[in-house]
Amino acid sequence: MTTSPPDLDLVRSLEERALNAWPALKTALCGGWQLRLADGYTKRANSANPLQPRVAFAETLQVAEDFYGSHGLPAIFRITPLAPADAGPVLEQAGYHMIDPTQVMTVTLAARNWSANEVLIETTASQEWSEGFAQANGLSAMARPAHERILAAIAMPTAFATLTIAGRAVAYGLAVAENGMVGLFDIVVAPAARRGGAATTLVTALLNWGQAQGASSAYLQVHVSNQAAVALYGKLGFTAQYQYHYWTRP
């Protein structure tokens, strides 16, 4: 069975939204690539991302390596369908290897009932949300300042969700709305509450919020290896649009 190539206009639209929704703290543009920096917190905010590449990838590779090296960080390349075809072979020859294949999924929100009354939605990340998320996600004290600075830098309407069951906060997540779509990020359930429907309730509330912001569809990014999450999103109607992955050097 053959797979149709992804719609590059859709890919670019989703990529631009995702980059806006999870901003780096510093960025530089290079030959149609966005080089992102965020104190090393998350590969997504500390990697080279293609938008409209217009120079030979070998040139981009050298510029990106110099750029990240000058900031004391390793060069990481996030390879989407927008990257030039020779990116993978050039990176492999340069000693990089591919990690973290990730699936981008979307769903149409029209004519659905997404109500979820057990979830608190806030427009900013409260101290309680930040502390609860850090604990549920195992986020170290060293990483928290960069995470909080990224959250504070989001320029689009944002929802920070907390699900409470029997008086205890057990799940956290956020959504970012932009131009008719809502993106889901940082969905996490405390270990003791997993596999009990908490993630479904949390995601449902964020999609409901997105509809209230005028979104008619939603998107998210999930590691291919996270089969439980892929299955959950599939049950909610999400379908795969394309994959991306990272290239790093050992």
PDB file of C-alpha atoms in Angstrom, residues 4-14 81-82 241-242:
ATOM      1  CA  SER A   4       0.067   9.833  -0.385  1.00  0.00           C
ATOM      2  CA  PRO A   5       2.615  12.579   0.162  1.00  0.00           C
ATOM      3  CA  PRO A   6       1.496  15.182   2.697  1.00  0.00           C
ATOM      4  CA  ASP A   7      -0.073  18.440   1.577  1.00  0.00           C
ATOM      5  CA  LEU A   8       2.845  20.833   2.021  1.00  0.00           C
ATOM      6  CA  ASP A   9       0.572  23.856   2.381  1.00  0.00           C
ATOM      7  CA  LEU A  10      -1.174  22.118   5.290  1.00  0.00           C
ATOM      8  CA  VAL A  11       2.178  21.083   6.759  1.00  0.00           C
ATOM      9  CA  ARG A  12       3.493  24.643   6.602  1.00  0.00           C
ATOM     10  CA  SER A  13       0.288  25.984   8.151  1.00  0.00           C
ATOM     11  CA  LEU A  14       0.493  23.530  11.055  1.00  0.00           C
ATOM     12  CA  PRO A  81       8.238  17.186   5.129  1.00  0.00           C
ATOM     13  CA  LEU A  82       9.293  20.804   4.509  1.00  0.00           C
ATOM     14  CA  GLN A 241      -1.311  14.137   8.727  1.00  0.00           C
ATOM     15  CA  TYR A 242       2.487  13.741   8.675  1.00  0.00           C
TER      16      TYR A 242
END
